[in-house]
Amino acid sequence: GVRVAATYDEDVNGSAMGAAALCSVDGTVTGMMPHPERFVETAQYPARARLASESGDPAGLTVFKNFLS
């Protein structure tokens, strides 16, 4: 089975239920539409100041670090 793991606040792509991420029922597999891998290094995106996390890491890197904790 599949669960909706994250949703968009607005309809940005027409996904069912506003899904931004899906995960397996046991939580071991996740697929995300926002593509955090594109925001791992600050040079990858122009709005890095706006998208940086509180730790100062690029937003995508923060997502991957959270998967590990």
Short mmCIF file of C-alpha atoms in Angstrom, two decimals:
data_model
loop_
_atom_site.label_atom_id
_atom_site.label_comp_id
_atom_site.label_asym_id
_atom_site.label_seq_id
_atom_site.Cartn_x
_atom_site.Cartn_y
_atom_site.Cartn_z
CA GLY A 1 0.00 0.00 0.00
CA VAL A 2 0.88 3.65 -0.35
CA ARG A 3 0.30 6.66 1.90
CA VAL A 4 0.41 10.38 1.15
CA ALA A 5 3.44 11.59 3.12
CA ALA A 6 3.28 15.31 2.27
CA THR A 7 0.87 17.63 0.50
CA TYR A 8 1.04 20.98 -1.24
CA ASP A 9 -0.84 23.92 0.29
CA GLU A 10 -1.93 24.98 -3.21
CA ASP A 11 -2.65 23.02 -6.38
CA VAL A 12 0.69 23.33 -8.13
CA ASN A 13 0.58 20.27 -10.37
CA GLY A 14 -2.89 18.75 -10.26
CA SER A 15 -1.84 15.72 -8.20
CA ALA A 16 -4.58 13.72 -6.50
CA MET A 17 -5.23 15.01 -2.96
CA GLY A 18 -2.47 17.61 -3.50
CA ALA A 19 0.14 14.90 -2.93
CA ALA A 20 3.74 16.11 -2.88
CA ALA A 21 5.21 12.85 -1.56
CA LEU A 22 4.13 9.24 -1.24
CA CYS A 23 5.56 6.56 1.00
CA SER A 24 5.14 2.86 1.55
CA VAL A 25 2.89 1.86 4.44
CA ASP A 26 5.94 0.80 6.48
CA GLY A 27 7.68 4.12 5.74
CA THR A 28 10.79 2.61 4.16
CA VAL A 29 10.28 3.95 0.63
CA THR A 30 9.44 7.57 -0.18
CA GLY A 31 8.95 9.33 -3.51
CA MET A 32 8.82 13.12 -3.60
CA MET A 33 7.69 15.49 -6.32
CA PRO A 34 9.53 18.58 -5.01
CA HIS A 35 12.88 16.94 -5.94
CA PRO A 36 14.99 17.80 -2.88
CA GLU A 37 18.06 16.42 -4.66
CA ARG A 38 18.01 19.59 -6.77
CA PHE A 39 18.59 21.71 -3.65
CA VAL A 40 21.53 19.98 -1.95
CA GLU A 41 24.16 22.60 -2.75
CA THR A 42 23.45 26.32 -2.51
CA ALA A 43 24.82 26.90 -6.04
CA GLN A 44 21.98 24.78 -7.48
CA TYR A 45 19.28 27.38 -6.93
CA PRO A 46 19.12 31.18 -7.00
CA ALA A 47 16.80 31.67 -4.01
CA ARG A 48 19.19 29.96 -1.57
CA ALA A 49 18.75 32.55 1.18
CA ARG A 50 14.97 32.12 1.15
CA LEU A 51 15.15 28.32 1.02
CA ALA A 52 17.92 27.70 3.56
CA SER A 53 16.92 25.86 6.70
CA GLU A 54 17.50 27.18 10.21
CA SER A 55 20.78 25.20 10.33
CA GLY A 56 21.98 27.10 7.26
CA ASP A 57 22.00 23.94 5.12
CA PRO A 58 20.29 24.06 1.73
CA ALA A 59 16.65 22.94 2.04
CA GLY A 60 17.13 19.70 0.08
CA LEU A 61 20.09 18.63 2.19
CA THR A 62 17.98 19.15 5.30
CA VAL A 63 15.34 16.78 3.88
CA PHE A 64 17.93 14.04 3.36
CA LYS A 65 19.48 14.58 6.79
CA ASN A 66 16.01 14.21 8.34
CA PHE A 67 15.59 10.85 6.61
CA LEU A 68 18.62 9.64 8.54
CA SER A 69 17.39 10.70 11.97
#
